[in-house]
Coordinates of C-alpha atoms (C1' of nucleotides) in Angstrom, one line a residue:
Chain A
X1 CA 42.3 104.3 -125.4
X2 CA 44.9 101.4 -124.4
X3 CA 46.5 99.3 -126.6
X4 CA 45.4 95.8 -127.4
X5 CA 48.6 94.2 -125.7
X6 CA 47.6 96.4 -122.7
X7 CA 44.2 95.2 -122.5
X8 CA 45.2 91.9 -123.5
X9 CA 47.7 92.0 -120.4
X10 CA 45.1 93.2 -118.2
X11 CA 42.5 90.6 -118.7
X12 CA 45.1 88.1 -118.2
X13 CA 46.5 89.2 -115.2
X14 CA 42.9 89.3 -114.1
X15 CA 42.1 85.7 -115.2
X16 CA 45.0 84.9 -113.1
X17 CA 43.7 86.9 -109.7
X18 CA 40.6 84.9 -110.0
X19 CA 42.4 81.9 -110.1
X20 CA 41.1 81.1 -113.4
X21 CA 45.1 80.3 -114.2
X22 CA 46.0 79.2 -110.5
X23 CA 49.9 79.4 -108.9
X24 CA 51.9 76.9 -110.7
X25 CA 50.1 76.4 -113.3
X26 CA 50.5 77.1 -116.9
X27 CA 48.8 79.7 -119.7
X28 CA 47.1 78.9 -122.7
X29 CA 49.8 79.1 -125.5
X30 CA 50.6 81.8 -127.6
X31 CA 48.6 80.4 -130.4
X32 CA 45.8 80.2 -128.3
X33 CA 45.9 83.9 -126.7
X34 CA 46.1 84.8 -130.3
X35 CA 43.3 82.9 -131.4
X36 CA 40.9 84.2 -128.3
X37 CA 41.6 87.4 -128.5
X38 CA 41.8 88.0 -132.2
X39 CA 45.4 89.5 -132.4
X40 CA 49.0 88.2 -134.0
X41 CA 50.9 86.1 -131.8
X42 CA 53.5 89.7 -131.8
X43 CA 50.6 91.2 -129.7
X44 CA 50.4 88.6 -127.5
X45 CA 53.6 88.0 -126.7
X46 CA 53.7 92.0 -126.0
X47 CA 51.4 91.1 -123.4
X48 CA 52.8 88.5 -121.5
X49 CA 56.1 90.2 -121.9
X50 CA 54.7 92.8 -119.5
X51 CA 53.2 90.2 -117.1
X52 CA 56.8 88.0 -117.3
X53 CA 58.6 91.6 -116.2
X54 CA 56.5 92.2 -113.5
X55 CA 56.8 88.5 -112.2
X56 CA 53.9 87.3 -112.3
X57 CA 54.5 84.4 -115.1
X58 CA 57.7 82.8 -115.7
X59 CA 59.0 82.0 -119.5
X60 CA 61.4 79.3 -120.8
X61 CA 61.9 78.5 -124.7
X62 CA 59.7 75.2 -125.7
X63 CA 57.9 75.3 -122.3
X64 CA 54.0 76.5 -121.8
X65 CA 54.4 79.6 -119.4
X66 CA 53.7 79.2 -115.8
X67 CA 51.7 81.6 -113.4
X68 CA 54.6 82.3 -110.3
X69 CA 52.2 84.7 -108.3
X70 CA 48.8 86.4 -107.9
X71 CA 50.1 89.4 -105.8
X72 CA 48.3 92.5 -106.8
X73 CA 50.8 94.9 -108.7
X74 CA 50.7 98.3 -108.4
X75 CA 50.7 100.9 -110.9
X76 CA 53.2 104.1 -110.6
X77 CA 50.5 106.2 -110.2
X78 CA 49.3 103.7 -106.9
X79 CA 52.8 103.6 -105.2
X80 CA 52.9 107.2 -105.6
X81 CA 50.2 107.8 -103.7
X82 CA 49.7 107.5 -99.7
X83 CA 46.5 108.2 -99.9
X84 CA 44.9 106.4 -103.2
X85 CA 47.2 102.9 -101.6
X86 CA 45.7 103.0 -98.6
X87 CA 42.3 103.3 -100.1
X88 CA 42.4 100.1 -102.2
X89 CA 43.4 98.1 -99.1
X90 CA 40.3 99.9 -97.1
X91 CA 42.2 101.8 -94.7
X92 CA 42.4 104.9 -93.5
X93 CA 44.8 107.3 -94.1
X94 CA 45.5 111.2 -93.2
X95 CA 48.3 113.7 -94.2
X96 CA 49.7 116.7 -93.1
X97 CA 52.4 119.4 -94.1
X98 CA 54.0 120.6 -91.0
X99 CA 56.3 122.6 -92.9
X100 CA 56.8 124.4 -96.1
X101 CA 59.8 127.2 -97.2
X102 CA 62.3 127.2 -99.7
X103 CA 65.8 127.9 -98.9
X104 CA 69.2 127.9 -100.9
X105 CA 69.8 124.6 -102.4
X106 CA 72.7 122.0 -100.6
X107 CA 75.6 119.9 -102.3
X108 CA 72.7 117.3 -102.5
X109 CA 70.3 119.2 -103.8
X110 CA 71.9 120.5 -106.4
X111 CA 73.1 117.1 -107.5
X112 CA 70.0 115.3 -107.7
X113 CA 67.5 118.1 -109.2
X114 CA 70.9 119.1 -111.5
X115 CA 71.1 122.4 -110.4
X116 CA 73.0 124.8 -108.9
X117 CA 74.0 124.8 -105.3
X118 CA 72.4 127.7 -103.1
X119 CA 69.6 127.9 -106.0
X120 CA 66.2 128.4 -104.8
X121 CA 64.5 124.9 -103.7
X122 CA 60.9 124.1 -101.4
X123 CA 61.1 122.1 -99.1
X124 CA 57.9 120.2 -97.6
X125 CA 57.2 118.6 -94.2
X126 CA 54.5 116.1 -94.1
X127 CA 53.4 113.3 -91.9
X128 CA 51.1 110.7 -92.8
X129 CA 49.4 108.1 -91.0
X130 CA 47.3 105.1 -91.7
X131 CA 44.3 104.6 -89.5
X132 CA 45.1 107.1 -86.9
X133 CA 48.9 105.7 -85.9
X134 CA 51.5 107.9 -87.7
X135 CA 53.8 105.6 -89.9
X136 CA 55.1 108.3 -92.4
X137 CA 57.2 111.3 -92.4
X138 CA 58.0 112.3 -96.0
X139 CA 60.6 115.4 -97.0
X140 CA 60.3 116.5 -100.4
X141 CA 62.8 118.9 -102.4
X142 CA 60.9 120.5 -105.1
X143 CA 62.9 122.9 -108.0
X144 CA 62.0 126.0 -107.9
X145 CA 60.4 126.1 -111.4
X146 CA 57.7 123.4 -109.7
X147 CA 57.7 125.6 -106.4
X148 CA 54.8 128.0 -107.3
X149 CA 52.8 125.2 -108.4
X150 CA 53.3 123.2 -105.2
X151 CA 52.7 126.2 -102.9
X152 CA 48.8 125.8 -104.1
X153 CA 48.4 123.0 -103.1
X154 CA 46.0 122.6 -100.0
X155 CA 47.9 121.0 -97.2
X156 CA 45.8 117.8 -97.1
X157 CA 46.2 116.9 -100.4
X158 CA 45.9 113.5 -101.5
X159 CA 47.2 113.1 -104.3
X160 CA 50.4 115.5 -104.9
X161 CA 51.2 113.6 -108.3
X162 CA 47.2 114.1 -109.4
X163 CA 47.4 117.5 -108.4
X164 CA 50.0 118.7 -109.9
X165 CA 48.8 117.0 -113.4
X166 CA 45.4 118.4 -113.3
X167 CA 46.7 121.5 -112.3
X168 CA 49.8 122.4 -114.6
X169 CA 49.8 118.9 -116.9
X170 CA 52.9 117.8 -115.2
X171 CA 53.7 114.5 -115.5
X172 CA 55.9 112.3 -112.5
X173 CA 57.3 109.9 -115.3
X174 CA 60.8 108.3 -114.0
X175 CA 61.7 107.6 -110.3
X176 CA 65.2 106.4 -109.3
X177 CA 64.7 104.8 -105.6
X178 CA 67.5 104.3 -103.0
X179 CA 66.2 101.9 -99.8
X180 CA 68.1 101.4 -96.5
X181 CA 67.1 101.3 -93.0
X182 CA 68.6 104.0 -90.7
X183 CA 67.4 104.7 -86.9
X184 CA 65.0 107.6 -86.0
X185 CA 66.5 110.9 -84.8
X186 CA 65.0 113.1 -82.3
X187 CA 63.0 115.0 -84.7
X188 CA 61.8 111.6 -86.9
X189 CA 60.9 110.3 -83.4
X190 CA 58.8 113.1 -82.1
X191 CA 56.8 113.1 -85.3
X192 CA 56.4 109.2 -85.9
X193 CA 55.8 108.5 -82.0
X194 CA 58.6 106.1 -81.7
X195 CA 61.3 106.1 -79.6
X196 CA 64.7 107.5 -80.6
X197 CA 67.1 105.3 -82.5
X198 CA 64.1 102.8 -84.1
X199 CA 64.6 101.2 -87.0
X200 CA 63.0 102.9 -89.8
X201 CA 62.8 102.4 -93.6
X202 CA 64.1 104.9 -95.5
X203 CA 62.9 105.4 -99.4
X204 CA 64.5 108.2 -101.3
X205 CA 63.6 108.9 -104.8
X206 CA 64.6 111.4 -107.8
X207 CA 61.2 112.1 -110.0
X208 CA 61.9 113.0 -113.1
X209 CA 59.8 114.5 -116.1
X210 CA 58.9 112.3 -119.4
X211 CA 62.2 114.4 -121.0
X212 CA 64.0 113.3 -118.1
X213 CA 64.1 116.5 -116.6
X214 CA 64.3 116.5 -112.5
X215 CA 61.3 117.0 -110.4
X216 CA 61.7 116.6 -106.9
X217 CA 64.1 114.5 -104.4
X218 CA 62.5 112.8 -101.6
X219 CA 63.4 110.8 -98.1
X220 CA 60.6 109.2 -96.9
X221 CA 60.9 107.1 -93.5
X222 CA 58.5 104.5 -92.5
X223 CA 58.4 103.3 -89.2
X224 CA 59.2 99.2 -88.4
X225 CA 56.6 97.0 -89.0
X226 CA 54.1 99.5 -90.9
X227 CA 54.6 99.0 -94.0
X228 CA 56.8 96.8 -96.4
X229 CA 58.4 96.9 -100.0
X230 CA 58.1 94.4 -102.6
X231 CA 59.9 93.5 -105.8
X232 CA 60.3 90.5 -108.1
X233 CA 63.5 89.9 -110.4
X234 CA 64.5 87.4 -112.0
X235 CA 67.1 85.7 -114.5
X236 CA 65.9 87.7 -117.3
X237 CA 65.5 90.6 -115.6
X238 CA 66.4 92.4 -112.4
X239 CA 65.1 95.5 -110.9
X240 CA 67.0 95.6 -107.8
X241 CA 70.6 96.6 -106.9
X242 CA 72.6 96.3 -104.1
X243 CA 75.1 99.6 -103.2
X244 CA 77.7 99.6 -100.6
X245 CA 77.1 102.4 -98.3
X246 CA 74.2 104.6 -98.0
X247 CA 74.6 105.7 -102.0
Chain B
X1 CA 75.7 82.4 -127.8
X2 CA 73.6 85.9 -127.3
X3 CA 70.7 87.0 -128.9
X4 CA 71.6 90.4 -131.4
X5 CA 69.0 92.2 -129.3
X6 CA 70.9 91.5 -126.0
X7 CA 74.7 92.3 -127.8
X8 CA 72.7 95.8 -129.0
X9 CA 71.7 96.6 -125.6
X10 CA 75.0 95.9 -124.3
X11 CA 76.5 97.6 -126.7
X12 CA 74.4 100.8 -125.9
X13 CA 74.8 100.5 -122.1
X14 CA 78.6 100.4 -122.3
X15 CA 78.2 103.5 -124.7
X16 CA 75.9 105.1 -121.6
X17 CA 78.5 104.4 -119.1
X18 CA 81.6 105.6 -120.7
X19 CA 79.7 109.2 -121.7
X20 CA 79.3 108.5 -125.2
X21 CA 75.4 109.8 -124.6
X22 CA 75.5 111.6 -121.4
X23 CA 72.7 111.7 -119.0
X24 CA 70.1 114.1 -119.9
X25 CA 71.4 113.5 -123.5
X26 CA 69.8 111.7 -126.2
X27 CA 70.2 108.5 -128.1
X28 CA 70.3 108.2 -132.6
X29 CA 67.4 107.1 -133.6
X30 CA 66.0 103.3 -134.4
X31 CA 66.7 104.3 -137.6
X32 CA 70.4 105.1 -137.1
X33 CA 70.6 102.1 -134.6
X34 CA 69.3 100.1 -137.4
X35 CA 71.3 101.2 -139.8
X36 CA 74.6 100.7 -137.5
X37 CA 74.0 97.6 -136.6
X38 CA 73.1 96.1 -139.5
X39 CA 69.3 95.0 -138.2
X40 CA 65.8 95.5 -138.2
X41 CA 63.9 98.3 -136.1
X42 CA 62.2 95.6 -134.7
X43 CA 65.6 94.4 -133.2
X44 CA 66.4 97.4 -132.1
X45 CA 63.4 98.1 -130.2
X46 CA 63.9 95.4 -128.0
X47 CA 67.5 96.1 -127.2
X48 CA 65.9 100.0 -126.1
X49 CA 63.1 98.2 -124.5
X50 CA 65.7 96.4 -122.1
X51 CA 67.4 99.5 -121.5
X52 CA 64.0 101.4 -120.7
X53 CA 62.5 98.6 -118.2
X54 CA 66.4 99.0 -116.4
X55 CA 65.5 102.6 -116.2
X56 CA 68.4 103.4 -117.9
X57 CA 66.4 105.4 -120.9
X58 CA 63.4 107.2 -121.2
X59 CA 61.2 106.9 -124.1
X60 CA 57.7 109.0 -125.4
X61 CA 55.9 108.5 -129.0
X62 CA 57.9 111.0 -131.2
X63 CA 60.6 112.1 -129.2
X64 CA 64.4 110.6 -129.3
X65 CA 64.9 108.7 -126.1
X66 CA 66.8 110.2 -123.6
X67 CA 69.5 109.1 -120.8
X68 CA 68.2 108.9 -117.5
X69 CA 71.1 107.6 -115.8
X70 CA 74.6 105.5 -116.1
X71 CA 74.0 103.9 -112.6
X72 CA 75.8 100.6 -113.4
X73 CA 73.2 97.7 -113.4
X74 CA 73.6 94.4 -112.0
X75 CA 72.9 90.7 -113.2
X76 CA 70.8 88.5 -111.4
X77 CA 73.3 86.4 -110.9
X78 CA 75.8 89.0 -109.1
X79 CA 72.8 90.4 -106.8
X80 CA 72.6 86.7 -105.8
X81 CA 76.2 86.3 -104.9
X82 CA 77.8 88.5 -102.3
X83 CA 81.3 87.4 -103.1
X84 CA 81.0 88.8 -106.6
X85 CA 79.0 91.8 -106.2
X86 CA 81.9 92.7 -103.6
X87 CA 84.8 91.6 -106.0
X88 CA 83.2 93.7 -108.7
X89 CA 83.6 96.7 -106.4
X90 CA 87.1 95.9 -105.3
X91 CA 86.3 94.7 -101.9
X92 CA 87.1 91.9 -99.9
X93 CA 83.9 89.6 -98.9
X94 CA 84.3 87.0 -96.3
X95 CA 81.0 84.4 -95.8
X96 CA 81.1 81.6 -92.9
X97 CA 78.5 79.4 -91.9
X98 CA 77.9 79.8 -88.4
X99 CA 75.2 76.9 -88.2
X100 CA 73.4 74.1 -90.6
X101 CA 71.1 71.7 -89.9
X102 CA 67.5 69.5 -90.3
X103 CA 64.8 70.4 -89.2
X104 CA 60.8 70.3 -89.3
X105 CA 58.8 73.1 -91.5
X106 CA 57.3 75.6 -89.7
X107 CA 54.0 76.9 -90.9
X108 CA 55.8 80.1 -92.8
X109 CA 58.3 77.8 -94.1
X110 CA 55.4 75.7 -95.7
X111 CA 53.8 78.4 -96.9
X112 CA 56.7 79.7 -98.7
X113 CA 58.3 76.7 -100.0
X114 CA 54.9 75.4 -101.2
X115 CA 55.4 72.2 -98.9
X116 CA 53.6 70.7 -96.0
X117 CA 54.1 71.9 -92.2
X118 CA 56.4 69.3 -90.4
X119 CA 58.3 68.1 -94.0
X120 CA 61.9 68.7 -93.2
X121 CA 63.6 71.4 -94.5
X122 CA 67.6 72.8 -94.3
X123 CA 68.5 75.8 -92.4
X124 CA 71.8 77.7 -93.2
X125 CA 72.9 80.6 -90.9
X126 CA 75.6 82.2 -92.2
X127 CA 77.3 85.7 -91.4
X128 CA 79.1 87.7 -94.4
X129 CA 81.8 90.4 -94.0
X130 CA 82.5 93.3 -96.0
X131 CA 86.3 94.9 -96.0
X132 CA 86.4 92.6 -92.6
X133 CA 83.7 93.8 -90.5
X134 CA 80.8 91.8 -90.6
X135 CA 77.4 93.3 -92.6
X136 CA 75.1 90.8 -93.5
X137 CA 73.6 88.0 -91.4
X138 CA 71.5 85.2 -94.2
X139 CA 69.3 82.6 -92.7
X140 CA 68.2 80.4 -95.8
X141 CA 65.5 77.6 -95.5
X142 CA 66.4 74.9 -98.2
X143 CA 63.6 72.4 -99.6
X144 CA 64.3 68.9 -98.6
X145 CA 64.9 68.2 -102.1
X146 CA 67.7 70.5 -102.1
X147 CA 68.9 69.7 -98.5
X148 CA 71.7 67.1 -100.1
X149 CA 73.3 69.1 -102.4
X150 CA 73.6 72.1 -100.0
X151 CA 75.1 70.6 -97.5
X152 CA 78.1 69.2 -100.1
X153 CA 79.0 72.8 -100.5
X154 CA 82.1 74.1 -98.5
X155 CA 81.5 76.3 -95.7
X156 CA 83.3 79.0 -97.2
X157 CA 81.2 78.6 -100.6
X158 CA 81.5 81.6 -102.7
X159 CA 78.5 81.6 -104.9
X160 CA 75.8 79.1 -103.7
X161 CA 73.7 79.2 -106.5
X162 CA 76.9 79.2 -108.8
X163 CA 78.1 76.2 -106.9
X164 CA 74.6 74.1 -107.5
X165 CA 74.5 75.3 -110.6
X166 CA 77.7 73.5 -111.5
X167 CA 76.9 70.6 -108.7
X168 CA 73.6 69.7 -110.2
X169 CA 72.6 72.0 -112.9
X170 CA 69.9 73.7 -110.6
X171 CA 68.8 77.3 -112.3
X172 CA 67.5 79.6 -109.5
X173 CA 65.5 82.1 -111.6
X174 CA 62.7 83.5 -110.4
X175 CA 63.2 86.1 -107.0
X176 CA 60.4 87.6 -105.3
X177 CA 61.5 90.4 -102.7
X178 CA 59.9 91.8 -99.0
X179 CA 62.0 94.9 -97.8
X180 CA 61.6 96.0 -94.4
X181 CA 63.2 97.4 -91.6
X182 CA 63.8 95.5 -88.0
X183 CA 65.6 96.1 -85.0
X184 CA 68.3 93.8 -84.1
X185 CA 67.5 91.4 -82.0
X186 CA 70.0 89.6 -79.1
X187 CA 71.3 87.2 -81.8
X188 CA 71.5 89.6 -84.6
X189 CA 73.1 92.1 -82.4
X190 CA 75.6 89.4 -81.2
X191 CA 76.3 88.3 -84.5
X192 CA 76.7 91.8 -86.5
X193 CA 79.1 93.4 -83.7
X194 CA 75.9 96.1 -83.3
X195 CA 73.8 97.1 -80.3
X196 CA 70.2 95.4 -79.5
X197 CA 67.6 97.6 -81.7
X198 CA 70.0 98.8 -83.9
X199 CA 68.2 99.4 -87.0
X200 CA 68.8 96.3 -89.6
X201 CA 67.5 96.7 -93.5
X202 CA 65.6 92.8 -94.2
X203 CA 65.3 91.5 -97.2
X204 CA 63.1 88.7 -97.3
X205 CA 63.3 86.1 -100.4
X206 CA 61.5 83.1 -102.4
X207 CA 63.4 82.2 -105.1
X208 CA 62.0 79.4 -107.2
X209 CA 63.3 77.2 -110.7
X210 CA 62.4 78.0 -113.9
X211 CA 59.4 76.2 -113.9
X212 CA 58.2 78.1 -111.0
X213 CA 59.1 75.1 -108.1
X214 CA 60.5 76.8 -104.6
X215 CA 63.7 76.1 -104.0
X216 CA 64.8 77.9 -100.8
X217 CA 63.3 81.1 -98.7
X218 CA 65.6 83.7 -97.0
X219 CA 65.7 86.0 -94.7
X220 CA 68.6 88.9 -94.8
X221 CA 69.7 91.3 -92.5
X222 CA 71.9 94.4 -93.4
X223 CA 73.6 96.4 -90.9
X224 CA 72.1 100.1 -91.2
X225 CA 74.9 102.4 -93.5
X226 CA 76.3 99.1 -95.0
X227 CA 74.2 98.6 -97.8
X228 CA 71.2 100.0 -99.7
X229 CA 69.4 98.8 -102.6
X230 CA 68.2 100.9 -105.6
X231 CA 65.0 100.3 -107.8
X232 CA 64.1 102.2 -111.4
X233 CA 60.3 102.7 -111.9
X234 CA 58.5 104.6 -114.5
X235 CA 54.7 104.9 -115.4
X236 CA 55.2 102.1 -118.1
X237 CA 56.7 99.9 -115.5
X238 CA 56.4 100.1 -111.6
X239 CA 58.6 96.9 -110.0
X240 CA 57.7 98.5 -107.0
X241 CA 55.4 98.0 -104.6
X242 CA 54.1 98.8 -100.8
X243 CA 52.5 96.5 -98.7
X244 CA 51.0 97.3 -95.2
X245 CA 52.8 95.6 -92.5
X246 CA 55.8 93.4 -92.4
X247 CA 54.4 91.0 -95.2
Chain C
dC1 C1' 56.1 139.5 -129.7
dG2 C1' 52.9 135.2 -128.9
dG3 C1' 50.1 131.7 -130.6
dA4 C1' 48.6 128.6 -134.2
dA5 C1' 49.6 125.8 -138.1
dT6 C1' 52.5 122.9 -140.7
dC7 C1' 55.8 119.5 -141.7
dA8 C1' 59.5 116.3 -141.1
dC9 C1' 60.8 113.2 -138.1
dT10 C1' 60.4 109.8 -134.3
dT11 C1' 58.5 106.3 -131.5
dG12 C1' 54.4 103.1 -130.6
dT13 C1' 51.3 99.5 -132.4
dC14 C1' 50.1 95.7 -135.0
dC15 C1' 50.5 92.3 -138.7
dG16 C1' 52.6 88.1 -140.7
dA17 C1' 56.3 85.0 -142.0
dA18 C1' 60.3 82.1 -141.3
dC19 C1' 63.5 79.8 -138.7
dA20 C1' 65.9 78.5 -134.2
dA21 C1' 66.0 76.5 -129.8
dG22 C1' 64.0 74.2 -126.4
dT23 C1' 60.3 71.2 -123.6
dC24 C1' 57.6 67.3 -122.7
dG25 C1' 55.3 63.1 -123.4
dA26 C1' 55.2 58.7 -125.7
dT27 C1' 57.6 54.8 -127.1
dG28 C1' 61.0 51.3 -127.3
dA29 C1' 65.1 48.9 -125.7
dC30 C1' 67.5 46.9 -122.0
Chain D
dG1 C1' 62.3 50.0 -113.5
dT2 C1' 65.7 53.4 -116.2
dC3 C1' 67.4 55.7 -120.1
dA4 C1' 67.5 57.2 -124.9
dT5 C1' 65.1 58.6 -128.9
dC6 C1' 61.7 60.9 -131.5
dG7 C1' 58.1 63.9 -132.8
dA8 C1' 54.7 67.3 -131.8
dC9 C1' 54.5 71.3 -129.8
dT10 C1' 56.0 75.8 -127.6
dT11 C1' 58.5 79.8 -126.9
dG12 C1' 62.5 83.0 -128.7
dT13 C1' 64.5 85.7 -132.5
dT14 C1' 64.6 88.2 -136.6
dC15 C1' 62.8 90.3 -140.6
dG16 C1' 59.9 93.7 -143.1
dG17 C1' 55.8 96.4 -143.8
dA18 C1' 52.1 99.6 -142.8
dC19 C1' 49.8 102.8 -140.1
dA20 C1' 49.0 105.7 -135.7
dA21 C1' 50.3 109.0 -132.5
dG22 C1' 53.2 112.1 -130.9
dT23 C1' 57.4 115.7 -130.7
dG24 C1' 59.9 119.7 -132.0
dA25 C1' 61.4 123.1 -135.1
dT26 C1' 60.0 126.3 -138.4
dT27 C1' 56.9 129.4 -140.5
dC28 C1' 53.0 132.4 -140.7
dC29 C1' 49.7 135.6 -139.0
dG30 C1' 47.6 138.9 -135.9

DNA sequence: CGGAATCACTTGTCCGAACAAGTCGATGAC
DNA sequence: GTCATCGACTTGTTCGGACAAGTGATTCCG
């Protein structure tokens, strides 16, 4: 059962993928909304509050709101999934776990998941490609308190997120993402069919539990021109931060 | 003059950052916040909500929020400006313009600035150093409208959009974001003192005014193990999102 | 001991009011 | 034509209230 600003967001960022409120042009006013939709101009402006974060409208005091974009966002849930992305766009894609153990934690692990060095962590393999050409290679770093639950899984599942929550009702709330590009070693090459030292785009990522509680680490590497990252900031609010180094 | 919701939030993230809650820890309730700071709970919500969509805190219905991180955050305006976000670090930033000049739009050019193919435009190549070696090669596509004012600045401009801000009271505040990885090509190899194919992270940029006009598109390329970028999401706000193929 | 129930507390949603700060279009003067 | 002024309108901020939905600790019972 969503909330009203919820619906109310998604049935204007619908209107606005239509074209019904084209690029560059403005939004009824917030009396309006209110009137249309039956709701106090506080619930509408919780609405558009969650279409001006994701960039998709831009705000300014006195002005009428205007529409900046029509790109299709992406829930959590999507960009968490391989599989379920590739879907919507009506492609193809497979997945497989080449490798599976658990070993004695490193320096790293033990910093991200907040545990102790040469505690017990699973590490996962997988590949994944997107109609037939291999664009993926994803290592994940599970705490052990997750590792029983992960060891279930069949090897070409879809959805690890979806899994795990039908499964043992664990939720992948909060993810902290690190992006740089860093050339394929001999192992990343064999497996992604490109040649050694290509550019690939590396993702890594700390999930963490609603409590804030650390799930998993990741490094996932995409291969050069597969697949792209998106993200819109802006005065009022920026998502993105630039790091010297690798961080 | 700021708002009391934006002087709460900073108040709270300074208290983050030097340990007063710790990661992992929680934060008093609106209640307490309320009561501290002399204001509504409606006040305080929004302070927290700033905090949450930075994915500084975690909140649920019924639970205290909790610290996710300290990771310091930036503005808009320091991601924008190279010189600064450097200078904020303690390192020395050097920017040169290596080239500048007039010439026709090309079709991406007109797509992205929202003009016709064959209007003039500005192009801006310059090449940006970090602690003396270079890092960072920006090519940046000016709308004619803008061409004048840019080419006032000084080749050795600090902050560009701090500098036409103060020229001619231009705002750039909407950003919209494509991160992928390339392989240098002859120029950017040349350029960036690295071998051909060396892995480069792009960033590829529209930034428009406040009322949504494009100002200028950019197109920035990272030396790999110079820089990375890092991104917060959460299931109540994804500012993420992947796109198949170089965008 | 483990599981269920209870309760105090906490955050989420929604309402409505009042005022501040700004935009934009029309108008008038030069 | 340009520029300044004005007024209607629009969004931003803050307040306070009421209720819903959930957490976490404690207590009770088998």
């Amino acid at each position: 059962m969503a909330a009203r600003h919820e619906e109310i967001a998604e049935a204007l960022r619908q209107a606005i993928d239509r074209g019904e409120y084209p690029v560059g042009g403005t939004l009824p006013t917030e009396t309006e909304l209110s009137a249309r939709y039956g709701v106090s101009r506080g619930t509408v402006r919780q609405a558009v509050a969650a279409l001006t974060a994701e960039g998709r409208i831009g705000s300014r005091q006195g002005a009428r709101r205007v529409v900046l974009g029509n790109r299709r966002s992406q829930s959590f849930a999507e960009l968490r999934s391989f599989a379920q992305w590739a879907a919507a766009m009506g492609r193809t894609a497979t997945g497989r776990v080449l490798d599976q153990h658990r070993r004695p934690a490193t320096l790293e692990d033990a910093e991200k998941l907040q545990i102790k060095p040469g505690d017990e962590v699973l590490q996962v393999l997988r590949v994944r490609g997107l109609d037939g050409e291999p664009v993926l290679l994803e290592r994940n770093v599970y705490a052990a308190w997750m590792a029983d639950a992960v060891e279930r899984l069949p090897a070409d599942c879809t959805s690890v997120v979806q899994a795990l929550y039908e499964d043992i009702g664990m939720i992948f709330a909060y993810g902290e993402h690190v992006i740089d590009a860093v050339a394929a070693g001999a192992e990343d090459a064999r497996l992604l069919e490109v040649r050694r030292g290509s550019p690939l785009l590396r993702i890594r990522r700390v999930t963490t539990t609603p409590a804030g509680r650390p799930i998993e680490w990741s490094d996932d590497r995409y291969v050069s021109g597969t697949v792209s990252f998106t993200v819109a900031n802006s005065i009022g609010s920026n998502p993105l931060a630039r790091q010297a180094g690798q961080a």
